[in-house]
CSV table of C-alpha atoms in Angstrom, one decimal:
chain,number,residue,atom,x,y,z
J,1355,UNK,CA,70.9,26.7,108.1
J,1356,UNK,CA,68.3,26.0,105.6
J,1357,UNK,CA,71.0,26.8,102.6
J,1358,UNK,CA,73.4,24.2,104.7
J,1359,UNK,CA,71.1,21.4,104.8
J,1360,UNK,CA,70.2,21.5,101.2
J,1361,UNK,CA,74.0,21.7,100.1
J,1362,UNK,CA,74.6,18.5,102.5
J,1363,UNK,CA,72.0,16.5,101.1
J,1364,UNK,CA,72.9,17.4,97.5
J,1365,UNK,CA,76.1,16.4,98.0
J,1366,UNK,CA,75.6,12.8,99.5
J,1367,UNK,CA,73.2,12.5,96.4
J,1368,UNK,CA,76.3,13.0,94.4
J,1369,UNK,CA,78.6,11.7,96.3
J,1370,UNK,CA,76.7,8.1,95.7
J,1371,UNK,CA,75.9,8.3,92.3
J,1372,UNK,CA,79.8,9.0,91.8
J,1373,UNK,CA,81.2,6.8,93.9
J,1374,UNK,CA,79.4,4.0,92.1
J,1375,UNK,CA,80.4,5.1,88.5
J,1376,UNK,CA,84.3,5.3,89.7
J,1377,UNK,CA,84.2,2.1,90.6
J,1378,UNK,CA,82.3,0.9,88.1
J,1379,UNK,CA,84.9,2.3,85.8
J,1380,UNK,CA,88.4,2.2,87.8
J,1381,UNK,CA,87.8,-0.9,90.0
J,1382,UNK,CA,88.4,-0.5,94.3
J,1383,UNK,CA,91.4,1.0,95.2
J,1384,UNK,CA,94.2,-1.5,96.6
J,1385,UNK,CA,95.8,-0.7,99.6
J,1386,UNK,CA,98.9,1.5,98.4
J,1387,UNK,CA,101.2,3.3,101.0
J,1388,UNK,CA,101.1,6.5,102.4
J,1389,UNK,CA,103.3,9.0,100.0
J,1390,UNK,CA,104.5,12.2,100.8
J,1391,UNK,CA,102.2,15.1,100.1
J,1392,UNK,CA,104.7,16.6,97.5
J,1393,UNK,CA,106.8,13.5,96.3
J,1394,UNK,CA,106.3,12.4,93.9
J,1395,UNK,CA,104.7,15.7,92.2
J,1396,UNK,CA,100.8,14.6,90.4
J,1397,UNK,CA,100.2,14.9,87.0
J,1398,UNK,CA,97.3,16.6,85.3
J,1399,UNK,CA,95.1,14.1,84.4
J,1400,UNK,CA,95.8,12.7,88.7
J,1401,UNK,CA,94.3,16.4,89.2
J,1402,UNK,CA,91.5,15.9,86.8
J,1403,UNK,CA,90.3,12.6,88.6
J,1404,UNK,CA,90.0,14.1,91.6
J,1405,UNK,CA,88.2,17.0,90.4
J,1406,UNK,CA,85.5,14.9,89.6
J,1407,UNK,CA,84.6,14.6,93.3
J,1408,UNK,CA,81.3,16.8,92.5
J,1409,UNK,CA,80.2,16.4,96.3
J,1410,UNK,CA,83.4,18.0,97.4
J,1411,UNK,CA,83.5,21.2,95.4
J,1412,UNK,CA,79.9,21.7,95.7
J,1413,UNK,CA,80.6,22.0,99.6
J,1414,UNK,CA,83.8,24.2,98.6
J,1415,UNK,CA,81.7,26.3,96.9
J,1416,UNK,CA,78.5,26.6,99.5
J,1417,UNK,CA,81.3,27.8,102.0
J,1418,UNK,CA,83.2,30.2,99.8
J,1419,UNK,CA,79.6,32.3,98.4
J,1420,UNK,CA,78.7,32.4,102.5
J,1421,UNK,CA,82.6,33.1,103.3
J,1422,UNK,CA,82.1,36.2,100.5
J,1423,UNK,CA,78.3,37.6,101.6
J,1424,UNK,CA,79.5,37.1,105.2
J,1425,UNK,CA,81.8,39.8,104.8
J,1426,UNK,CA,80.3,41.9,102.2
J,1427,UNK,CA,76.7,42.1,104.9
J,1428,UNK,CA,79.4,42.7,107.8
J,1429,UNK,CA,80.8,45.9,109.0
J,1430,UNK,CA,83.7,43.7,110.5
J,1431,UNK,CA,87.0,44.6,108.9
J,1432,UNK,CA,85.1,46.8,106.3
J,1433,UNK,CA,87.4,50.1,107.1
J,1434,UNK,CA,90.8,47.8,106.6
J,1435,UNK,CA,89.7,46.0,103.4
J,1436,UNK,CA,87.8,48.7,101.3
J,1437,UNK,CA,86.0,47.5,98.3
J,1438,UNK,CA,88.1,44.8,97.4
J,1439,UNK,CA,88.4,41.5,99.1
J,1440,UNK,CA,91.9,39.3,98.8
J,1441,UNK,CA,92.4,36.1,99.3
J,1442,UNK,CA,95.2,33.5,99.2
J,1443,UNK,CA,94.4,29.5,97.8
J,1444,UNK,CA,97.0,27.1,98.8
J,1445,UNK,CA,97.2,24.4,96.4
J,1446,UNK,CA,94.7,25.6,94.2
J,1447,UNK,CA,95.4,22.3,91.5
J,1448,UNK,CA,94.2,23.2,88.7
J,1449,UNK,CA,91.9,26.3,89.8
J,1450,UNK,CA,88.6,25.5,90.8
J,1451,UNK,CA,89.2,26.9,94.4
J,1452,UNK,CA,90.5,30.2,92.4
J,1453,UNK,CA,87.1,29.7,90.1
J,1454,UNK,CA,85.2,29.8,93.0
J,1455,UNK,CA,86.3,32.4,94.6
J,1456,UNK,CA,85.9,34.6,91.3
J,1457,UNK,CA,82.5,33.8,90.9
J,1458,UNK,CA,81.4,34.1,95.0
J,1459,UNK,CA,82.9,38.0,94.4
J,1460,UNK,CA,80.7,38.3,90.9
J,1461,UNK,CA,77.8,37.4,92.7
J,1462,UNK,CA,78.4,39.5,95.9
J,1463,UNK,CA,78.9,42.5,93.4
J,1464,UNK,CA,82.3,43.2,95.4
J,1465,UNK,CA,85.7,43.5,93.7
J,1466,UNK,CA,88.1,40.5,94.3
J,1467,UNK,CA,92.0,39.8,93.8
J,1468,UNK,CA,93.4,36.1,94.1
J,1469,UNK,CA,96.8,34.5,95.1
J,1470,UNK,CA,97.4,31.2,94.2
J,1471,UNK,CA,100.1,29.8,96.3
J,1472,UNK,CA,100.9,26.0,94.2
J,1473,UNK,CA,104.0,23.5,94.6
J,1474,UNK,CA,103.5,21.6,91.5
J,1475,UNK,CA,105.5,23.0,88.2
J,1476,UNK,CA,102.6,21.2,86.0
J,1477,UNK,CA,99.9,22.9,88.2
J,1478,UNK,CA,101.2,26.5,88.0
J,1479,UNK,CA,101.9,26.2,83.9
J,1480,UNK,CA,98.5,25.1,84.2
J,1481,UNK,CA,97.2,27.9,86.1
J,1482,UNK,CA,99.3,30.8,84.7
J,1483,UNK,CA,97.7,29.6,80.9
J,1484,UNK,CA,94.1,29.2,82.7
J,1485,UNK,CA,93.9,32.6,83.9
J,1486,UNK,CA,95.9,34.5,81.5
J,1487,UNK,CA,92.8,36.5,80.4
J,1488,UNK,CA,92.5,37.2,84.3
J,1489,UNK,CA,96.1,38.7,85.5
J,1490,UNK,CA,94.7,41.9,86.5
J,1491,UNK,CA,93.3,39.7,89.8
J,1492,UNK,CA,94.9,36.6,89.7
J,1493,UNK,CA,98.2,35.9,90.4
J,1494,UNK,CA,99.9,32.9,90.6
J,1495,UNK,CA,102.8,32.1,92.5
J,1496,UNK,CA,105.0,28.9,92.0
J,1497,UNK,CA,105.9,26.3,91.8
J,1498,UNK,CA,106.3,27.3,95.9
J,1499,UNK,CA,105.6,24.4,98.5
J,1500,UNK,CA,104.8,26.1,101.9
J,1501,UNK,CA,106.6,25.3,105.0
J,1502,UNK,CA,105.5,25.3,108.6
J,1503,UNK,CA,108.9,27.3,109.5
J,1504,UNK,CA,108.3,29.9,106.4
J,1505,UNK,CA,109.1,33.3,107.8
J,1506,UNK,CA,108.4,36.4,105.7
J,1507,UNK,CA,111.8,36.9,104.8
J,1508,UNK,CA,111.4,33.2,103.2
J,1509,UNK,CA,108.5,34.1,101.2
J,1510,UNK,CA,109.6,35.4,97.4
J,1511,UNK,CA,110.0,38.9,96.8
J,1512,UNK,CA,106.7,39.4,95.3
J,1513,UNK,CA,104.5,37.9,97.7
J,1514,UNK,CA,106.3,39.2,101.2
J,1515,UNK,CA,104.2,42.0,101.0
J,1516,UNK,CA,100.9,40.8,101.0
J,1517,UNK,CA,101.7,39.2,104.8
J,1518,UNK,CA,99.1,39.9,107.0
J,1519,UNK,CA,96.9,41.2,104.1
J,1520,UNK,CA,94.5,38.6,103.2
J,1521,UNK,CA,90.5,38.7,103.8
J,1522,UNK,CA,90.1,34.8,102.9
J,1523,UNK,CA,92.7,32.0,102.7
J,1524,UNK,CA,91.2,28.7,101.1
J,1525,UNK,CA,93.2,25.3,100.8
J,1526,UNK,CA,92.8,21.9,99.7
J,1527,UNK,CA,95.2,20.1,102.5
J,1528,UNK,CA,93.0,17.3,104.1
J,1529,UNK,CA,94.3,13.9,103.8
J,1530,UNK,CA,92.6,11.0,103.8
J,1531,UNK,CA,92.9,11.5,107.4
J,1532,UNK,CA,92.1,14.4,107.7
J,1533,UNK,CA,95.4,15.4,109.5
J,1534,UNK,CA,97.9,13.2,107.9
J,1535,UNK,CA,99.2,15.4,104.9
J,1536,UNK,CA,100.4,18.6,107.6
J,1537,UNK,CA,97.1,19.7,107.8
J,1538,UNK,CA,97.3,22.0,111.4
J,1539,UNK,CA,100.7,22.9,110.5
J,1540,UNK,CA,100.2,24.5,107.0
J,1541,UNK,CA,97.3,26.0,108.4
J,1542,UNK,CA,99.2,27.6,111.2
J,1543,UNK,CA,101.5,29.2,109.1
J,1544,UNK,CA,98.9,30.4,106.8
J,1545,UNK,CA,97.1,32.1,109.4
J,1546,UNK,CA,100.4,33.5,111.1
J,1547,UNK,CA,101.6,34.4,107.4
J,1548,UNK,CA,98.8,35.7,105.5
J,1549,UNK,CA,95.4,36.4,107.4
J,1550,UNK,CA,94.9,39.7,107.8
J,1551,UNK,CA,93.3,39.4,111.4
J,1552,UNK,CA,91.3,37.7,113.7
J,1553,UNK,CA,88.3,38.7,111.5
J,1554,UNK,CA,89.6,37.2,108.4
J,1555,UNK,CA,88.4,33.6,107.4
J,1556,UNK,CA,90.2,30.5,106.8
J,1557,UNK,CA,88.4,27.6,105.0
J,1558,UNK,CA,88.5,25.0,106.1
J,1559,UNK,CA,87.8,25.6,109.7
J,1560,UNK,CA,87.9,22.5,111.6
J,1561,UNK,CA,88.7,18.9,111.5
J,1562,UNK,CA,87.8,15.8,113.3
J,1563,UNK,CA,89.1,12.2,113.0
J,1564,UNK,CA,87.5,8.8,113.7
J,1565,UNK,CA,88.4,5.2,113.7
J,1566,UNK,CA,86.5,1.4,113.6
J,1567,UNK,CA,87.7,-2.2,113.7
J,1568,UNK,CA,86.9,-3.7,110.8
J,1569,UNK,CA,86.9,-7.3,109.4
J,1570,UNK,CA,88.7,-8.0,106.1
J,1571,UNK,CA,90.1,-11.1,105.5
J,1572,UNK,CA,90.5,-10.0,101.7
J,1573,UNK,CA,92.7,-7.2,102.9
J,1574,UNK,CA,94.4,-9.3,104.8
J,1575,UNK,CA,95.3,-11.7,102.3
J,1576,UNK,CA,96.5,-8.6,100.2
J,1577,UNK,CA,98.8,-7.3,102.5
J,1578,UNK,CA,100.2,-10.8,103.4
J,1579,UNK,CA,100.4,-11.8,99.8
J,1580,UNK,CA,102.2,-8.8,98.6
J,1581,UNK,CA,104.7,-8.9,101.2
J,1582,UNK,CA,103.4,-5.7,102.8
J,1583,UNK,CA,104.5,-4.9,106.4
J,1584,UNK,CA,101.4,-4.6,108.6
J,1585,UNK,CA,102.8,-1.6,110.7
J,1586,UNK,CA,102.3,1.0,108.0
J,1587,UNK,CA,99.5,3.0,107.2
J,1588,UNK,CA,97.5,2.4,103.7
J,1589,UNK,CA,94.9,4.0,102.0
J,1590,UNK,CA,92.3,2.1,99.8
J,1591,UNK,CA,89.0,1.8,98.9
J,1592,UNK,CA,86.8,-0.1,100.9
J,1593,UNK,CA,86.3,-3.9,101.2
J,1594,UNK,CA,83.5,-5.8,99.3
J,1595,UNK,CA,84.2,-8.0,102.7
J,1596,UNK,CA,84.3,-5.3,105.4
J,1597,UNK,CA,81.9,-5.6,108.1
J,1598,UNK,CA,82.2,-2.9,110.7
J,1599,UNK,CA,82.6,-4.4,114.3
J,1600,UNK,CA,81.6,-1.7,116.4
J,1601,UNK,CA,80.6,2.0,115.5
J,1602,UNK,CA,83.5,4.2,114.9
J,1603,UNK,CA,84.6,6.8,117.5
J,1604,UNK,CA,86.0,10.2,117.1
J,1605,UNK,CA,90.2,10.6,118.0
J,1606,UNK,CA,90.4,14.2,118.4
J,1607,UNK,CA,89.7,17.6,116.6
J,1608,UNK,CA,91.4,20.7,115.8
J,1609,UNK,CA,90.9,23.8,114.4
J,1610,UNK,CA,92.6,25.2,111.2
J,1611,UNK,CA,93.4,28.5,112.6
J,1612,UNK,CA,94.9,27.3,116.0
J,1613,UNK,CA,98.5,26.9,116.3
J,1614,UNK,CA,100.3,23.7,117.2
J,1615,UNK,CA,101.1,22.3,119.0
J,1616,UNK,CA,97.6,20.4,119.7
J,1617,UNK,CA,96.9,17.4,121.0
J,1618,UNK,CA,96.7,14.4,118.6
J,1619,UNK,CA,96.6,11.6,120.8
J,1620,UNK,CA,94.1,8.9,122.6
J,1621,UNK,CA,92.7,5.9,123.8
J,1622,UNK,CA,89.6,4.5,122.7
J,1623,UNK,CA,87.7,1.1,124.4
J,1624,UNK,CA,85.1,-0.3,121.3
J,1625,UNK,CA,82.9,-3.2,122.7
J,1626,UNK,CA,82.2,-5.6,120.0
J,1627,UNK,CA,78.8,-7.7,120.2
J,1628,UNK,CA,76.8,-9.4,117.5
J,1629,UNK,CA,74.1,-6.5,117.4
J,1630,UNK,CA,77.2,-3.7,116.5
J,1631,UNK,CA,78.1,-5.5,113.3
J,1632,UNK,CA,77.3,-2.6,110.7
J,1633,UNK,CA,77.8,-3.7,107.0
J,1634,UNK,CA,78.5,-0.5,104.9
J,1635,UNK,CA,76.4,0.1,101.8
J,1636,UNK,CA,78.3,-0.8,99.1
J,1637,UNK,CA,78.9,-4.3,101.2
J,1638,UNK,CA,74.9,-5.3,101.1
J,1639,UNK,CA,75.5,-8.2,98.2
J,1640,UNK,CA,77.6,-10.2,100.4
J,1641,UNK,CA,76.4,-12.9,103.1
J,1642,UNK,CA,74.9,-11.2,106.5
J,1643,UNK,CA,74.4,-14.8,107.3
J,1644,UNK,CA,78.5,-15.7,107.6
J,1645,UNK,CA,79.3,-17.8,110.2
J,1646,UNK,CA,79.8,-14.9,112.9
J,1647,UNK,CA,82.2,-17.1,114.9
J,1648,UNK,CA,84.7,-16.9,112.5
J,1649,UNK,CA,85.2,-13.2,113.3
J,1650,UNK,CA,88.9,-11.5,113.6
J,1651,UNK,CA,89.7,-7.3,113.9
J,1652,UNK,CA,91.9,-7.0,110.9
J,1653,UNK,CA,92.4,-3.5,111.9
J,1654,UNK,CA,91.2,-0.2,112.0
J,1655,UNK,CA,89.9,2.4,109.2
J,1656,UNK,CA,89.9,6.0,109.2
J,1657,UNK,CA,88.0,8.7,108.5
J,1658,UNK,CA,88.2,12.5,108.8
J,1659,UNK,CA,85.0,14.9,108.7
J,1660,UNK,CA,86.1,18.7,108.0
J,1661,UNK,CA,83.9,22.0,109.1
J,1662,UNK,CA,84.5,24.3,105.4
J,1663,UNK,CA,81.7,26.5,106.9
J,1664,UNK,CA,79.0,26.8,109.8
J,1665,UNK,CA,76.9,23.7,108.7
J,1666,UNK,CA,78.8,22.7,105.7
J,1667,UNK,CA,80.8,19.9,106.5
J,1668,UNK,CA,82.5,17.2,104.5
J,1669,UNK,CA,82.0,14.0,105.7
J,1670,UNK,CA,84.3,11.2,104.2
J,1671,UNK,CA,82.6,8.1,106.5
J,1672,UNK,CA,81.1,5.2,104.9
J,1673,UNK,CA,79.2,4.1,108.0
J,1674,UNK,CA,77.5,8.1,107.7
J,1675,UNK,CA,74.8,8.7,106.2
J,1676,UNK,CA,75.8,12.2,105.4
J,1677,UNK,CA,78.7,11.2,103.2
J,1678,UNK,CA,79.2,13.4,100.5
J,1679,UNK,CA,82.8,12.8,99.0
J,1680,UNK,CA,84.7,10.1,97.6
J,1681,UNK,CA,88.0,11.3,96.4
J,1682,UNK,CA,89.1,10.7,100.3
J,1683,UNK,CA,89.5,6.9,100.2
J,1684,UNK,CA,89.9,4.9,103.6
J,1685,UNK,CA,92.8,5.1,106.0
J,1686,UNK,CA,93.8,1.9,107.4
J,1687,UNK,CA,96.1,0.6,110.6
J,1688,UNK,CA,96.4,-3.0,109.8
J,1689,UNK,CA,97.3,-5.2,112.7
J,1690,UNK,CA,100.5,-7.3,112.8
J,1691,UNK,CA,98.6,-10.1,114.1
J,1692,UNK,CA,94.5,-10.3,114.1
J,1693,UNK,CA,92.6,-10.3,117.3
J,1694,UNK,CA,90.1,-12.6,116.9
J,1695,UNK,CA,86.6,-12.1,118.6
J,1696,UNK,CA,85.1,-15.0,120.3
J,1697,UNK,CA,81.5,-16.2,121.3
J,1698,UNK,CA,80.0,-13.2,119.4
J,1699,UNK,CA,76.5,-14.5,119.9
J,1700,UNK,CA,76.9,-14.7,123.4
J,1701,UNK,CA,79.5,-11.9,125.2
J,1702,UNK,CA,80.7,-8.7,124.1
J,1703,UNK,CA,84.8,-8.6,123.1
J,1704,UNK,CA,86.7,-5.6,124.4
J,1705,UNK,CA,89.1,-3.6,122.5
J,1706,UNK,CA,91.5,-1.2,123.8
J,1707,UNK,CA,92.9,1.4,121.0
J,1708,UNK,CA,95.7,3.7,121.5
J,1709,UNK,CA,96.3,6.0,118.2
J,1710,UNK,CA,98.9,9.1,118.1
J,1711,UNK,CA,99.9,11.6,115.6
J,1712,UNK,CA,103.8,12.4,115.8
J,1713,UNK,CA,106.2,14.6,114.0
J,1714,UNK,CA,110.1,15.8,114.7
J,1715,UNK,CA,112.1,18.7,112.7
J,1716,UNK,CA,115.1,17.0,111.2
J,1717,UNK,CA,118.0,18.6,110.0
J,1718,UNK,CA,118.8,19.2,106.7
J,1719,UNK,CA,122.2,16.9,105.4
J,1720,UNK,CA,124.6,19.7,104.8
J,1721,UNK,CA,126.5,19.4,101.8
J,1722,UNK,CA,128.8,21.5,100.1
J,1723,UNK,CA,125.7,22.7,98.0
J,1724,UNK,CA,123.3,23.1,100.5
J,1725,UNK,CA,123.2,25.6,103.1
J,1726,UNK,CA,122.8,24.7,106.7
J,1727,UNK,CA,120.4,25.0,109.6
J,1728,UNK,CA,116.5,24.5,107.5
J,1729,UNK,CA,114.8,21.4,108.6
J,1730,UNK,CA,112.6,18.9,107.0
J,1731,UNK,CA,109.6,17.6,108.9
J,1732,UNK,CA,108.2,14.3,109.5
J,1733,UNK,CA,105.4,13.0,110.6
J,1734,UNK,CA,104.0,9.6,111.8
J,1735,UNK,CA,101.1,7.7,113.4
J,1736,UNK,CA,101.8,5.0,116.4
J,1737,UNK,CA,99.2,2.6,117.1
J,1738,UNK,CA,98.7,-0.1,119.6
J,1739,UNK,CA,95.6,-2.5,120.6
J,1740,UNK,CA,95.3,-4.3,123.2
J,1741,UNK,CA,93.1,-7.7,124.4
J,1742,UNK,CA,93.0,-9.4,127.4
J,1743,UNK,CA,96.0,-8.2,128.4
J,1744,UNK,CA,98.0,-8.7,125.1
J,1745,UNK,CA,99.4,-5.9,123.5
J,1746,UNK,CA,100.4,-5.0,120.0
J,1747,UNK,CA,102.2,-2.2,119.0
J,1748,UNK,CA,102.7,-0.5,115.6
J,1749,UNK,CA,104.8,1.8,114.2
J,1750,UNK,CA,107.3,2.8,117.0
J,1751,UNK,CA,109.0,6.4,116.1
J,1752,UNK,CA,107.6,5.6,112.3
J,1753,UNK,CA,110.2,3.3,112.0
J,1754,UNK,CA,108.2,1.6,109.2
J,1755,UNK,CA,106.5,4.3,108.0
J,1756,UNK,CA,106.8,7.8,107.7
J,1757,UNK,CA,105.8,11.3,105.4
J,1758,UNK,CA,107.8,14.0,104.7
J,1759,UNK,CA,108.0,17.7,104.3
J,1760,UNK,CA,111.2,18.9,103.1
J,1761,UNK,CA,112.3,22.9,103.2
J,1762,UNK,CA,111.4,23.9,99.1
J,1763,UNK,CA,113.9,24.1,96.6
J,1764,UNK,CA,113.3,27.4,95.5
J,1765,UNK,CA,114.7,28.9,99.8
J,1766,UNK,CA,117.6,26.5,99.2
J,1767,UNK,CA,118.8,27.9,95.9
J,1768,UNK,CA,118.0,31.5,96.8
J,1769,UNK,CA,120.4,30.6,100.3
J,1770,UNK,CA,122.9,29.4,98.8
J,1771,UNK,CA,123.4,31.8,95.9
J,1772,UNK,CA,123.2,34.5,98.9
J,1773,UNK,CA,125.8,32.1,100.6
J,1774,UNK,CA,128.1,32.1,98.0
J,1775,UNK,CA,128.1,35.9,97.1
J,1776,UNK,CA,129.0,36.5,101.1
J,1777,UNK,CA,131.8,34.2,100.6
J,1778,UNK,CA,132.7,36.1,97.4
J,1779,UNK,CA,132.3,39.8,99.1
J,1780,UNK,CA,134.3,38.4,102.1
């Protein structure tokens, strides 16, 4: 506990000092849209930028060393797993995960070998060059983009094996909120594909999601300006103008090593009065004295915290004052219209918030080159507020704005090579 708390608090030291020299040098993010985890693919120096979250990896790191002396002190799954722990890292990037997890093994005086599970073509040149020297323990496999519907037979020929033989699987597959890059899904089918048992660990654990209305009018003007529709879902730094009109509240949680599906859906009621204004941090130069009659919800931010390990927990909220990583920026659910907030000084303004997390298995177009029956999946958020008895709704059936997660390339080819020389044979 002792260990935890000093990691936290280290890493909201950095987390500040980080977050101010990003923006110092980069400039706040704009509100950009939502893309698809995969599409398009990032380039190295995208993966460089984010590895200079130092909060982040120093929590990634605290969890991994306890992960490791957990199971060396442990007689739990000692018989099983010998001297020699494995573990699987699922979008490893450029190898700090892997790094880690070399090191935690060094330390804990315990052999190690590594599978590095990576989608991006750059990443695994990258990787395969990185630990060249290192073969004997790591092995990289890629460029391969996990599904939710992988079976083993749809794993490649050298990793089918290893199902169900892992000690420690490790991924980097939060979103900005939390759950909106197929967080529980991959996670599922990591821990029905790889973990070894109950016993075996997955990092991270858990997740939790929050949202509070905030006050913008600079986003506003942003949106409206660039002719952007206000029933998508952006991410962006935060506001210089924000001011936080009520405290936010969690949505729902999950754990990484249940199976969906879960249940990612609810109704929040925030009560907005003159003494719940919050203004974040990085917002103190601006005017507290504004004329708070002039006050409109704009919409709602997100936020995600994630459980890596007992006590370690990264905490992407600007309102918290545990915040520890920046490379997370906000998620935000604009409104289509803003609800404005009247008589602050004097009465309390109710909001009612409806927010649910959707997805559907489509099926893939068949073409003469593709083969039949594999399904993409998309996922979506549908939001609706209501005031007074007027309701607004967002995003019906992600009509406006959607992710994807198509089956990989690499299943396709492989089927329909297998296709064709059944056709031949027959």
């Amino acid at each position: 506990c002792a260990m935890a708390a000093a990691v936290m608090a280290a890493a909201s030291s950095l987390c500040e000092e980080d977050a101010i020299t990003e923006e110092e040098k980069y400039g706040l993010l704009q509100p950009c849209r939502k893309l698809s985890p995969l599409n398009p693919p990032l380039k190295l120096k995208e993966y460089f930028m984010m590895e200079r979250d130092r909060g982040k990896y120093m929590l990634y790191w605290a969890a991994i060393q306890s992960a490791f002396q957990t199971m060396v002190e442990s007689q739990v799954g000692s018989e099983e797993r010998g001297d020699c722990i494995r573990c699987v890292v699922v979008g490893p990037g450029l190898g700090r995960l892997i790094r880690f997890c070399l090191d935690a093994a060094r330390e804990s005086s315990v052999k190690v070998v590594v599978h590095a599970l990576e989608a991006n073509l750059a990443a695994v040149d990258f990787l395969k060059k990185e630990y060249v020297t290192e073969e004997d323990i790591v092995t990289v496999h890629g460029p391969l983009a996990l599904h939710p519907a992988f079976t083993e037979s749809d794993l490649p020929d050298a990793l089918s094996p290893l199902c169900h033989q892992f000690d420690l699987a490790v991924s980097e597959l939060l979103g900005s909120f939390g759950d909106d890059e197929f967080l529980p899904e991959l996670t599922a089918a990591i821990q029905s594909l790889f973990l070894k048992s109950k016993d075996s660990i997955m990092i991270p654990r858990a997740w939790t999601t929050y949202v509070a209305p905030i006050h913008s009018p600079k986003t506003r003007e942003f949106l409206v300006e660039a002719n952007k529709p206000m029933d998508a879902c952006y991410v962006m730094g935060l506001p210089k103008d924000c001011i936080f009109l009520a405290h936010e509240q969690e949505m729902w949680s999950g754990m990484c090593s249940s199976v969906p599906p879960m249940k990612f859906s609810d109704h929040r009621q925030f009560d907005i009065k003159q003494t719940s204004l919050t203004y974040p941090i990085s917002c103190i130069g601006q005017d507290k004295e504004a004329d708070q009659t002039e006050i409109f919800v704009h919409g709602f931010v997100g936020y995600f915290t994630s459980e890596l390990w007992p006590g370690v927990v990264v905490d992407t909220r600007h309102t918290s004052s545990f915040r520890n990583c920046f490379h997370w920026e906000c998620h935000y659910f604009p409104l289509k219209e803003p609800l404005a907030v009247q008589n602050l000084r004097h009465q309390t303004t109710t909001i009612h918030f409806d927010l649910s997390r959707k997805t559907a298995s489509l099926k893939r177009n068949q073409g003469k080159n593709m083969p039949s029956g594999r399904t993409k999946l998309r996922l979506w958020y549908e939001w609706h507020v209501e005031q007074e008895g007027q309701t607004q709704l967002h995003n019906l059936e992600g009509e406006t704005d959607s992710v994807f997660l198509h089956w990989p390339v690499h299943v396709i080819k492989d089927q329909f090579v297998e296709a064709k020389a059944k056709k031949v044979k027959v």
